[in-house]
Short mmCIF file of C-alpha atoms and ligand atoms in Angstrom, two decimals:
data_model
loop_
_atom_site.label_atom_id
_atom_site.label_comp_id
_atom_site.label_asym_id
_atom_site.label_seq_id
_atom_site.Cartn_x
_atom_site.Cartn_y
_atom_site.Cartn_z
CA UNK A 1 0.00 0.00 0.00
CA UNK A 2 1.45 3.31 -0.92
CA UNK A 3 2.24 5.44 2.07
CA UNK A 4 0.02 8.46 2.56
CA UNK A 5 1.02 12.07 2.82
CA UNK A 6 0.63 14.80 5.00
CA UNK A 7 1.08 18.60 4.45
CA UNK A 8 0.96 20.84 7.81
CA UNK A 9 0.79 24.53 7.55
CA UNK A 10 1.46 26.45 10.89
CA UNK A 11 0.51 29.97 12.07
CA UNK A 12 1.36 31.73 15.15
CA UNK A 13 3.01 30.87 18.49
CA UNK A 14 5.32 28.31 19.58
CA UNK A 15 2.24 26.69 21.18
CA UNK A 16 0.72 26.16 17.47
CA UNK A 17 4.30 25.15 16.36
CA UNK A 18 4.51 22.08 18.87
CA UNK A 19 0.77 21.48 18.26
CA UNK A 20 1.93 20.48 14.60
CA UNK A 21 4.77 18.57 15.47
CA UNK A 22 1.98 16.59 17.86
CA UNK A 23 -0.29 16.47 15.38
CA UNK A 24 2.79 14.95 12.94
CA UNK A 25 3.69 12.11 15.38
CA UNK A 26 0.01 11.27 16.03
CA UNK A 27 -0.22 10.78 11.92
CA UNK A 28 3.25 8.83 11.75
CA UNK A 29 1.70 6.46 13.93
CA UNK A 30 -0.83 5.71 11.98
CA UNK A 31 0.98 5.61 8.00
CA UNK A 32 1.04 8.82 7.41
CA UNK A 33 4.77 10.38 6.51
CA UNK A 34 5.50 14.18 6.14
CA UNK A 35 6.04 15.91 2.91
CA UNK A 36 6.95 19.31 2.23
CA UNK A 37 4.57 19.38 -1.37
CA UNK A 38 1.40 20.41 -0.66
CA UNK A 39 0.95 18.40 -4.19
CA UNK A 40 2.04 15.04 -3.25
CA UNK A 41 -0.11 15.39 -0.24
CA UNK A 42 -3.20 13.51 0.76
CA UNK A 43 -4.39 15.56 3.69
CA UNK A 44 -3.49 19.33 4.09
CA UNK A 45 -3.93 20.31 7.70
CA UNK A 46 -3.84 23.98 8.32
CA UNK A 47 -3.03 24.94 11.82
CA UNK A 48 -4.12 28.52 12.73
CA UNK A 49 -4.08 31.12 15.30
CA UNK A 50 -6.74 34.32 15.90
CA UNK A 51 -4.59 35.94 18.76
CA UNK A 52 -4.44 38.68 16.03
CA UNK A 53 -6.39 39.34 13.16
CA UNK A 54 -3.43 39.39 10.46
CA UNK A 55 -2.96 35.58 10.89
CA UNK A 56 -6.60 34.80 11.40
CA UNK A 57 -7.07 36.66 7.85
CA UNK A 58 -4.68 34.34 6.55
CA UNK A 59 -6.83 30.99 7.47
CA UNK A 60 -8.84 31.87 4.56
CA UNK A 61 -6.11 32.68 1.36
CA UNK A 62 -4.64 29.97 2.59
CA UNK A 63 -7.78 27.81 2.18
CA UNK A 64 -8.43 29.44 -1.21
CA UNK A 65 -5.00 28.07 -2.55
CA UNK A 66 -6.11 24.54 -1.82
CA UNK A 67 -9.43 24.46 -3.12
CA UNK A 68 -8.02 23.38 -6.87
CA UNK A 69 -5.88 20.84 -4.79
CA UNK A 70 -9.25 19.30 -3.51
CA UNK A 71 -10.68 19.54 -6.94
CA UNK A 72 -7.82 17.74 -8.92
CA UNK A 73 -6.57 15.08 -6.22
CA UNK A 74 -9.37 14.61 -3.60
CA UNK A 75 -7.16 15.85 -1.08
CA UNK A 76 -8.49 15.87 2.74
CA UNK A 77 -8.52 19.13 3.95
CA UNK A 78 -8.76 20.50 7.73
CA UNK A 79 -8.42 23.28 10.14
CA UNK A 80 -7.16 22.82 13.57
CA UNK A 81 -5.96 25.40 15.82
CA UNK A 82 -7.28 28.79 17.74
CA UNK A 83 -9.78 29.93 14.59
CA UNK A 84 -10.99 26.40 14.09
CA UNK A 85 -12.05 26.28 18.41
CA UNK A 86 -13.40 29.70 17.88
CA UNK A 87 -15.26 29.06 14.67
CA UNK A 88 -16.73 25.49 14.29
CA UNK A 89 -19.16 24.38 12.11
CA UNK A 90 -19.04 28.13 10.75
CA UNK A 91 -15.78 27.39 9.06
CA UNK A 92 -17.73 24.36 6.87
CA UNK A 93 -21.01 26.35 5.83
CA UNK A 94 -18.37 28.84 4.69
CA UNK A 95 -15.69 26.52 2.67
CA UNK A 96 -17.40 23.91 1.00
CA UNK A 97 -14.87 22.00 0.22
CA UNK A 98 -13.29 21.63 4.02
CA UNK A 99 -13.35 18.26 5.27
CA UNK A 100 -12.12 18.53 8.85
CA UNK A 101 -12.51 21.44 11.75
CA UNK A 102 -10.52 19.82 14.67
CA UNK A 103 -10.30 22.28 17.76
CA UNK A 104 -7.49 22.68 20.12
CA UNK A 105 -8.41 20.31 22.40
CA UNK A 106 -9.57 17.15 20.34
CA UNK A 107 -5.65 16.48 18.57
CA UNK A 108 -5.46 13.41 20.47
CA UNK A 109 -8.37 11.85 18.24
CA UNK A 110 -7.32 13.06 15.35
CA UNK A 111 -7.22 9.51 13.55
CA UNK A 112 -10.62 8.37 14.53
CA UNK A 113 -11.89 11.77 12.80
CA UNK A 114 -9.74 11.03 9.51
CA UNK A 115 -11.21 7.65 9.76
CA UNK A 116 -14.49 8.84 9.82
CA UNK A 117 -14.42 11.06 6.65
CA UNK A 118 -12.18 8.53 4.91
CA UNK A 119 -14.85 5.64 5.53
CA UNK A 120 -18.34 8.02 5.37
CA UNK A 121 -17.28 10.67 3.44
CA UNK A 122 -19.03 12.81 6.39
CA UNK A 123 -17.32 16.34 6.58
CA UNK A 124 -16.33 16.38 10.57
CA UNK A 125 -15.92 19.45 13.43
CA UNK A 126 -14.75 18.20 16.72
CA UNK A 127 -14.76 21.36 18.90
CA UNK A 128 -15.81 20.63 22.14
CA UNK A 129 -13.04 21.15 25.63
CA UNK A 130 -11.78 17.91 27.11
CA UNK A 131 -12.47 18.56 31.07
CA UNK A 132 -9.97 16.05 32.32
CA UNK A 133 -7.23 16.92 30.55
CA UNK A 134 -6.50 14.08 27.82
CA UNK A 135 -5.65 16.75 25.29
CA UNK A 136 -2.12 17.07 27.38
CA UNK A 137 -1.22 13.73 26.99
CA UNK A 138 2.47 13.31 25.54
CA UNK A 139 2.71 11.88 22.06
CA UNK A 140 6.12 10.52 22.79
CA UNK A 141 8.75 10.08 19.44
CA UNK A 142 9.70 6.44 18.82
CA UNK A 143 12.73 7.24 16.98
CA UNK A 144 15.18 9.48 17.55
CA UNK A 145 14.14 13.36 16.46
CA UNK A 146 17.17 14.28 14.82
CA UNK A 147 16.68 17.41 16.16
CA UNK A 148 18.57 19.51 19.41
CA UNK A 149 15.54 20.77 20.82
CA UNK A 150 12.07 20.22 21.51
CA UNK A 151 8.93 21.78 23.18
CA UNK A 152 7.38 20.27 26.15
CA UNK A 153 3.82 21.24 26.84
CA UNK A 154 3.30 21.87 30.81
CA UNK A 155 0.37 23.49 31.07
CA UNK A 156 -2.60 25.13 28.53
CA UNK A 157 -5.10 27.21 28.41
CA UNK A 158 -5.42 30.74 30.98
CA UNK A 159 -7.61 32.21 34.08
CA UNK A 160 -6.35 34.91 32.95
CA UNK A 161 -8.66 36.99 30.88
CA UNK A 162 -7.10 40.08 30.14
CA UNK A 163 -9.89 42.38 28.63
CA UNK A 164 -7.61 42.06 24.51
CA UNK A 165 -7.17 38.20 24.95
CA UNK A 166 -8.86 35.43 22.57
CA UNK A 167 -7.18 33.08 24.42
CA UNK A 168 -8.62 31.93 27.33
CA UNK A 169 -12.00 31.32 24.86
CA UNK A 170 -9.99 28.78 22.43
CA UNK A 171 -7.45 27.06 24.44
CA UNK A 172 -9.86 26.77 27.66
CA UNK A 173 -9.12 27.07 31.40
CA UNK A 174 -5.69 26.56 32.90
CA UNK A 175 -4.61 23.02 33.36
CA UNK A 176 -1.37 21.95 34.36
CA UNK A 177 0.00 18.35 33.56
CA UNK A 178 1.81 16.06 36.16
CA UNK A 179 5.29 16.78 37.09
CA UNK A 180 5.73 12.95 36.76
CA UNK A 181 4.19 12.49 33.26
CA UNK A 182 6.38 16.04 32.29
CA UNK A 183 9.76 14.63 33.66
CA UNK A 184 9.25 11.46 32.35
CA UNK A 185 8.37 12.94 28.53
CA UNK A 186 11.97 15.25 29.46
CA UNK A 187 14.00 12.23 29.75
CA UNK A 188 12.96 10.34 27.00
CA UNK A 189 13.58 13.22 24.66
CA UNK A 190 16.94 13.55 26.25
CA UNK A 191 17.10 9.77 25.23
CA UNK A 192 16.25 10.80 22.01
CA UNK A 193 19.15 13.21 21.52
CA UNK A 194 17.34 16.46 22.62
CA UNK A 195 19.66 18.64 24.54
CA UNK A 196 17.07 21.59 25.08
CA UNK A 197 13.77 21.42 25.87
CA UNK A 198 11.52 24.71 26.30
CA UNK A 199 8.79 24.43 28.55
CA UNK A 200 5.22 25.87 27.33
CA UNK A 201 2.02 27.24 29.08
CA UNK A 202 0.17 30.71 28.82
CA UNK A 203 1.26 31.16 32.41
CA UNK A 204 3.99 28.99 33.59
CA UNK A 205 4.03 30.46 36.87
CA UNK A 206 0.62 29.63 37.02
CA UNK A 207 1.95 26.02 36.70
CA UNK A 208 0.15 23.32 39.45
CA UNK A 209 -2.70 25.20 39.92
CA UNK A 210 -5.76 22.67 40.19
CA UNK A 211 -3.24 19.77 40.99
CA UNK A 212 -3.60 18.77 44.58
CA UNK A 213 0.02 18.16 46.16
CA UNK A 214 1.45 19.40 42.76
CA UNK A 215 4.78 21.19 43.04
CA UNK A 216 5.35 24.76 42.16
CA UNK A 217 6.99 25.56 39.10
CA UNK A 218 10.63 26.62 40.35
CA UNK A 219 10.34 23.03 41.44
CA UNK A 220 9.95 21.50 38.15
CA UNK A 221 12.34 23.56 36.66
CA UNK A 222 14.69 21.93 39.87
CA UNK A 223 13.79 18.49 38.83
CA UNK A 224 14.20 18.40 34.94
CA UNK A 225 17.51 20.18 35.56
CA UNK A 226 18.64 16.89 37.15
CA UNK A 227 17.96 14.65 34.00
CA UNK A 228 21.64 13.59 32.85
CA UNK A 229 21.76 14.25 29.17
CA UNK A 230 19.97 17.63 28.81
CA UNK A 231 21.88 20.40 28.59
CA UNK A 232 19.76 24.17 28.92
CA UNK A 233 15.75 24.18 30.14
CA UNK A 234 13.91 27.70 28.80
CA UNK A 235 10.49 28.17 29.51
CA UNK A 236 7.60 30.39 27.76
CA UNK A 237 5.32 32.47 28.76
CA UNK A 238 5.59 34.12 32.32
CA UNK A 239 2.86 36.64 33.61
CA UNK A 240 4.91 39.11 35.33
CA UNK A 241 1.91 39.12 38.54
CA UNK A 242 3.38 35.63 39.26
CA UNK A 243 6.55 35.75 38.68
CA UNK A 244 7.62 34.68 42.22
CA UNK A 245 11.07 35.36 43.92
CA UNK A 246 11.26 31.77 44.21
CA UNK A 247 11.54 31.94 40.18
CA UNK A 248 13.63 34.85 40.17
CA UNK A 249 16.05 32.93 42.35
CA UNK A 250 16.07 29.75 40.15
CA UNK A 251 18.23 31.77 37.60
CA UNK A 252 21.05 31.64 40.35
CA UNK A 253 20.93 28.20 41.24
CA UNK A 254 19.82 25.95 37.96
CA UNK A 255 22.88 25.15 35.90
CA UNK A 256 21.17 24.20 33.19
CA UNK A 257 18.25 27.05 33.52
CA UNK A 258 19.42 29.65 30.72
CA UNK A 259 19.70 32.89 31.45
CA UNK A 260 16.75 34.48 29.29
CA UNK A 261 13.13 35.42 30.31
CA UNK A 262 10.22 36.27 28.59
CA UNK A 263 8.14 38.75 30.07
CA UNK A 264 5.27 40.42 28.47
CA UNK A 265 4.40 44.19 29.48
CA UNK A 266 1.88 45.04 27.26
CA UNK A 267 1.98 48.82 28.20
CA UNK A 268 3.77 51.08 30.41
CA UNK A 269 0.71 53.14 31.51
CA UNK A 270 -0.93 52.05 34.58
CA UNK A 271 -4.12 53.69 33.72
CA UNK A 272 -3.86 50.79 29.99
CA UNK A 273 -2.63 48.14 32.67
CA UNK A 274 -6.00 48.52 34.29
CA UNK A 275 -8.67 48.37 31.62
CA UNK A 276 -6.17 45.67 29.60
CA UNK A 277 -6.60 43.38 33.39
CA UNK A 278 -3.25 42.68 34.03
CA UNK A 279 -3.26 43.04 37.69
CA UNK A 280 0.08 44.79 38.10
CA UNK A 281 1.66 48.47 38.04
CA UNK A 282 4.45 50.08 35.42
CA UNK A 283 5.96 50.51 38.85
CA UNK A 284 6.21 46.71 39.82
CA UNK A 285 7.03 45.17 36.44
CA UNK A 286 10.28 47.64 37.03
CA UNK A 287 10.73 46.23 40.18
CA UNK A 288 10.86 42.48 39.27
CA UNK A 289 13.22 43.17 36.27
CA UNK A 290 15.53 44.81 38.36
CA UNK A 291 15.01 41.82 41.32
CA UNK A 292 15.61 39.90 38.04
CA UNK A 293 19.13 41.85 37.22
CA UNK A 294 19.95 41.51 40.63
CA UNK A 295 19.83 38.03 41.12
CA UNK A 296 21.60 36.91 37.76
CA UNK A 297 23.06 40.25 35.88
CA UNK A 298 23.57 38.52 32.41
CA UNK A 299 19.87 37.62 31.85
CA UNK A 300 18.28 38.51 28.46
CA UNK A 301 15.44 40.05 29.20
CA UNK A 302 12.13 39.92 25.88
CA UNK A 303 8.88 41.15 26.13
CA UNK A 304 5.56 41.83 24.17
CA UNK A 305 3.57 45.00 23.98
CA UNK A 306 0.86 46.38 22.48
CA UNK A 307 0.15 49.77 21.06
CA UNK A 308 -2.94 51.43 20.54
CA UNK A 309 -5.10 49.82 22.88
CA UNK A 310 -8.25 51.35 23.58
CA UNK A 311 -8.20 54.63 25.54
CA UNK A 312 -4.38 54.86 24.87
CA UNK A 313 -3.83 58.50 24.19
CA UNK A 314 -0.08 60.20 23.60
CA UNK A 315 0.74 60.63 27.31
CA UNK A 316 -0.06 56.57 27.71
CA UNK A 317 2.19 55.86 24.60
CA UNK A 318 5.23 57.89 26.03
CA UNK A 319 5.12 56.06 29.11
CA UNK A 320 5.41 52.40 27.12
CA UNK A 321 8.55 54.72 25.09
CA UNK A 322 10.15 55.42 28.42
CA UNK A 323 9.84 51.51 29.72
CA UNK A 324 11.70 50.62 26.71
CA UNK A 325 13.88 53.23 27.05
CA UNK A 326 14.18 52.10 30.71
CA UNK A 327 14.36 48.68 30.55
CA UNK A 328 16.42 48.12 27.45
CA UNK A 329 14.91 44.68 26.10
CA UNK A 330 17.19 42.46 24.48
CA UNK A 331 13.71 41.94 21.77
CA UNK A 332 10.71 42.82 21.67
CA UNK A 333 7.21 41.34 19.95
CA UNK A 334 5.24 44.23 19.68
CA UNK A 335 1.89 44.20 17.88
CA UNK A 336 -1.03 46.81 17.22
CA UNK A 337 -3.87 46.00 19.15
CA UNK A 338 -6.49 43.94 17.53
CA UNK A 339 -9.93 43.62 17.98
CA UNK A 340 -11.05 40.15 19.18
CA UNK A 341 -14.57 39.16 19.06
CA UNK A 342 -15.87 38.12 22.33
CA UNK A 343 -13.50 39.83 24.12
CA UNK A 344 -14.38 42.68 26.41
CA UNK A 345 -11.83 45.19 24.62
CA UNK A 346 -13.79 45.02 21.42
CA UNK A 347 -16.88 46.86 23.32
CA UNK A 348 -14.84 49.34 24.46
CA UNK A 349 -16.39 52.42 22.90
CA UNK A 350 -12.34 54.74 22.70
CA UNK A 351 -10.96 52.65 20.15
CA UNK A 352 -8.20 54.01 18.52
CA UNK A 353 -7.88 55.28 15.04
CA UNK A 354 -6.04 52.84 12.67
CA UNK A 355 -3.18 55.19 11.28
CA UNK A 356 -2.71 56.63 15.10
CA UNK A 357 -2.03 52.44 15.63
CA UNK A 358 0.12 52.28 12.98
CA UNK A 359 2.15 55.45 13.27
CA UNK A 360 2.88 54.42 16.88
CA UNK A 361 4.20 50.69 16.47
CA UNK A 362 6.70 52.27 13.56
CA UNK A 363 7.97 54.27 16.29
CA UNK A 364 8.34 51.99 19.44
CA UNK A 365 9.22 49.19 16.42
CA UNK A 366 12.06 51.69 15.40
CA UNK A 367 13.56 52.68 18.84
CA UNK A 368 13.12 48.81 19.52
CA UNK A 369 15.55 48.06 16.64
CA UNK A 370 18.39 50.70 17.86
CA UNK A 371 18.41 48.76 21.07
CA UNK A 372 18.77 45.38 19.86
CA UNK A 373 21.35 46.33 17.49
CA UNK A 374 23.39 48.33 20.59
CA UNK A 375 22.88 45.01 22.62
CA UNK A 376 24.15 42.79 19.98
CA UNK A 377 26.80 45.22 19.18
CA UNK A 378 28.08 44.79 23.04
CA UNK A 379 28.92 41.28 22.15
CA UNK A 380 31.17 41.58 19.62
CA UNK A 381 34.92 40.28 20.40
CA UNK A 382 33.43 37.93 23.75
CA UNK A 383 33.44 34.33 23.22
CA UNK A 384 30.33 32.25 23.88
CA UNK A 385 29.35 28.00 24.17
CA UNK A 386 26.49 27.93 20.99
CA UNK A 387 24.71 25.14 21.17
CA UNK A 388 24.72 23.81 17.49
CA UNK A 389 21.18 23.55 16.12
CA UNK A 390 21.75 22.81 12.51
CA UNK A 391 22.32 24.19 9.21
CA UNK A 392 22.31 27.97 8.76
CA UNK A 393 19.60 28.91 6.07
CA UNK A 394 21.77 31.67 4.93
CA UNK A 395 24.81 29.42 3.68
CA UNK A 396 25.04 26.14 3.07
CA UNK A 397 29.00 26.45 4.80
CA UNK A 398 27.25 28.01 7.74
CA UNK A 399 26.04 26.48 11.22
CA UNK A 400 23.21 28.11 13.06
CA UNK A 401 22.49 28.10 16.92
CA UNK A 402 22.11 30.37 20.17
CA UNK A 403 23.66 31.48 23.26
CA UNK A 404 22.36 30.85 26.68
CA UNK A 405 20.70 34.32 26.15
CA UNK A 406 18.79 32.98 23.45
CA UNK A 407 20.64 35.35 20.59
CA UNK A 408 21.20 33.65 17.29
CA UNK A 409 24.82 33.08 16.10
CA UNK A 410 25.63 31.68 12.73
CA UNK A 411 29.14 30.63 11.72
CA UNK A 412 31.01 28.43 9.17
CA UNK A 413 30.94 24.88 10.80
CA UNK A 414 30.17 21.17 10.09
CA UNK A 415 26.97 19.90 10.11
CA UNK A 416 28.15 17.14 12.62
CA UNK A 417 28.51 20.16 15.03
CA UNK A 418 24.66 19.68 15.35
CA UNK A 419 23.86 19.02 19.21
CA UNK A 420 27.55 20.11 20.47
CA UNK A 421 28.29 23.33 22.36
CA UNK A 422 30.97 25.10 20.66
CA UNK A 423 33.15 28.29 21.68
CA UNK A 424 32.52 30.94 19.17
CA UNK A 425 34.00 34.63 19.28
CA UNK A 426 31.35 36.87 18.70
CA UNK A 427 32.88 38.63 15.42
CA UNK A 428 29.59 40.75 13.73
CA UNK A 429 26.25 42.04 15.31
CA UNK A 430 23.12 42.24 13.20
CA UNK A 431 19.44 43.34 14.20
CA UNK A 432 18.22 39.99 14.29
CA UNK A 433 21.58 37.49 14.70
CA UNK A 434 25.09 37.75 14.96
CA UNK A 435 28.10 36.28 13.35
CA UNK A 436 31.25 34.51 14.90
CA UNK A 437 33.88 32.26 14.38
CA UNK A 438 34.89 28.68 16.17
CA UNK A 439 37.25 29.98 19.24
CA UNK A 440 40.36 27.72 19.39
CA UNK A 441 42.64 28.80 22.15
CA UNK A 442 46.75 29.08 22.07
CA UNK A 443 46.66 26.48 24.45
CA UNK A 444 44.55 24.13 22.40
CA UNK A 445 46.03 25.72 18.60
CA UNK A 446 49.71 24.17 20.14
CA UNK A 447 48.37 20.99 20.44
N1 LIG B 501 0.18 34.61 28.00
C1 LIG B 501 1.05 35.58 27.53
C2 LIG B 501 1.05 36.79 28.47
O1 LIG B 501 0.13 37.03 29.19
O2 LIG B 501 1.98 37.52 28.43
C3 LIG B 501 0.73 36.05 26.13
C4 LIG B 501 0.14 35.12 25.14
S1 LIG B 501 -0.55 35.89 23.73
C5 LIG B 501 -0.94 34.51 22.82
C6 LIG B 501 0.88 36.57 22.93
C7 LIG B 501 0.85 38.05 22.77
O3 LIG B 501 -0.08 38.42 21.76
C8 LIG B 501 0.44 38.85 23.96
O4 LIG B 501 1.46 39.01 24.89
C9 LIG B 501 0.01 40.16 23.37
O5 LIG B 501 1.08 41.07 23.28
C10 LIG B 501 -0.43 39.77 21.95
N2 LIG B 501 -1.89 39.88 21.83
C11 LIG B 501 -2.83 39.12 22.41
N3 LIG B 501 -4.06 39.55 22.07
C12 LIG B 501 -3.88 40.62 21.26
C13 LIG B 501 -4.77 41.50 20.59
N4 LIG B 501 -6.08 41.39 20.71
N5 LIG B 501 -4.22 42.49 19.84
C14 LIG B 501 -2.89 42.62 19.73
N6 LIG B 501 -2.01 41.82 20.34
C15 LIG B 501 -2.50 40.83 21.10
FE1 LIG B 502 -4.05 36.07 27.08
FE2 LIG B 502 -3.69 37.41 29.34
FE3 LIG B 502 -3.92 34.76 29.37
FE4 LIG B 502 -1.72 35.89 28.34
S1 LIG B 502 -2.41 36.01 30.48
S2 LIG B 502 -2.91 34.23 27.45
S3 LIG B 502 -2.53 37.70 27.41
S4 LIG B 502 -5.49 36.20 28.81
#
């Protein structure tokens, strides 16, 4: 029997990008193989985010391009992700040639719904939440990955509700998995050659809640930095309310914890804090970064923010200026605010005006960039362990990985560098990467 093919096409987060990976080990499990040819494929499965409405929008072109595919080959078709959860059985009265809506909790059964169109020719939405939790199962890898690093899914779903957010409506309530099922799905990825894993949640510090007897997440963090073969744990995303000194500490005492944190702001007006619901000040996000610089100087510290939030006049904008300006980020994601249906923002009657939204991200995107580059800059002529990640896509002579800090550093290399951490002067800064060169020392050049 000729082996089937699958085609998976990801927006948004890291949490969609591990989704797919999921959803790619569920399918190898069951004959399907990956291809990279969305015409040698025999189910297209596009995985989507509406966190924003720029890569909702692109749900549908990309849906258009596969209609003739569906047409000429008979090609299964499916959405999965945050706009399938949010739109259901919508999304198939509006494409009439979509086989499959599979929300973000229903992955797990994704081969009993393929079975079902395959065998009834039914067109199939699976939307509903999974209240205990099967949905964070581990799909474990039977073979080696081949690859250095790896996401490892702790916790989905947020309490949060900040007054923008989509989120907590399409991923559900928070839910944390066991510590045990977590470190066990750690070490057999270090088994499988992953040096790196990055832990992922909405809320990591929100990690246990709901668990009885469940340990905090500075104690996980403690625990998977004990499993022999891993080399560097990151985790994504904190909420700076609960980012706890006992967290803050961690970056002192975990070895293999590296020394970057992600830490959305949002906005540096306290008045924007308040409507957005983020339960803390301009004045105590400052406060935890510099607890943060304290405790381990060297950390890279990212962020997100959003401009033009409703209500957010001039004065509100210079104050998320002079946080940046403050705080020098090592990066930051910064986005226009975005409308979400459902969401309590989109009532708000002081929406701002599109152009005012667009002339302020080109400025905080601008003074951003100056940063970064100074930041890189500082690193030229220091030498640094990379951890090898693969080939570079700029040159086919070049390797590609990152410091500790989580910076990108290309430089010429072998392949079978993949997986090793290598000394590398820092030799050229870029806005986005930098450039450097294998460090041999005198002492090791006489041998
Ligand atoms: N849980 C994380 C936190 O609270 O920091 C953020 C997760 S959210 C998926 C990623 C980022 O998207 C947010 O930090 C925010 O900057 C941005 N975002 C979310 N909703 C948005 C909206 N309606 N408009 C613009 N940006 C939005
Ligand atoms: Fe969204 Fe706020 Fe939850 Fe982050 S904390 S996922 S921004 S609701």
């Amino acid at each position: 029997m000729q082996q089937k093919r699958v085609y998976i096409e990801t927006y948004g987060c890291q949490m969609n990008e591990h989704d797919s990976e999921r959803m790619l080990r569920i399918l190898e499990g069951c004959g399907y193989a990956e291809t990279k040819e969305t015409k040698e494929a025999d189910l297209v499965l596009i995985n989507t985010c509406s966190v924003r409405e720029k890569p909702e929008h692109k749900v549908y072109s990309a849906l258009g391009r596969y209609k003739r595919l569906k047409e000429e080959k008979g090609t299964i078709i499916g959405v999965a992700g945050c706009v399938a959860q949010q739109e259901g059985e919508r999304l198939l009265d509006r494409i009439p040639y979509l086989d499959l809506v599979i929300g973000t909790h229903a992955v797990p059964i994704l081969p009993q719904l393929l079975e079902k169109i395959e065998v009834s020719g039914e067109r199939v939405c699976e939307t509903g939440f999974d209240q205990n939790g099967g949905y964070l199962k581990a799909i474990l890898p039977q073979k080696p990955l081949g690859k250095v690093k790896s996401y490892v899914t702790i916790m989905q779903g947020c309490d949060h509700f900040c007054s923008f957010c989509i989120v907590p409506y399409v991923r559900g309530r928070e839910k944390s998995r066991s510590s045990r099922e977590i470190i066990e799905e750690v070490k057999h990825l270090a088994e499988m050659g992953v040096k790196e894993v990055c832990l992922l949640g909405q809320n990591v510090n929100g990690y246990g809640k709901g668990l009885e007897g469940e340990i905090s997440f500075p104690e996980l963090l403690s625990r998977i930095n004990e499993i022999d073969g891993l080399q560097r744990i990151r985790f994504t995303t904190s909420h700076p309310r609960d980012l706890s000194e006992e967290l803050v500490q961690a970056f002192s005492k975990l070895p293999k914890l590296c020394e970057h944190i992600h830490l959305p702001f949002q906005s540096g007006s306290d008045k924007i804090l308040k409507t957005m619901h983020r339960d803390y000040t301009r004045e105590s996000y400052l406060e935890k970064i510099s607890r943060l610089r304290k405790i381990c100087p060297q950390v890279a510290i990212t962020a997100d923010a959003i401009v033009g939030f409703p209500g957010e006049e001039e004065d509100d904008f210079d104050l998320t200026l002079d946080l940046i300006h403050r705080i020098q980020f090592d990066d930051l994601f910064s986005f226009k605010y975005s409308p979400r249906k459902g969401t309590r923002a989109a009532q708000f009657q002081d929406q701002v005006n599109e152009k005012v939204k667009q002339d302020r991200l080109a400025k905080l995107q601008g003074i951003q960039k100056e940063i970064t580059l100074q930041k890189n800059q500082a690193l030229v002529g220091y030498i640094d362990k990379i951890l090898v990640e693969g080939q570079s896509k700029q040159s086919d002579r070049d390797v590609t990985g990152r410091t500790r800090s989580n910076k990108i550093v290309n430089f010429e290399g072998d392949l079978g560098l993949a997986g090793e951490l290598v000394p590398v002067r820092i030799t050229k800064a870029y806005p986005h990467s930098l450039r450097g060169e294998i460090y041999t020392s005198t002492w090791m050049r006489s041998l």
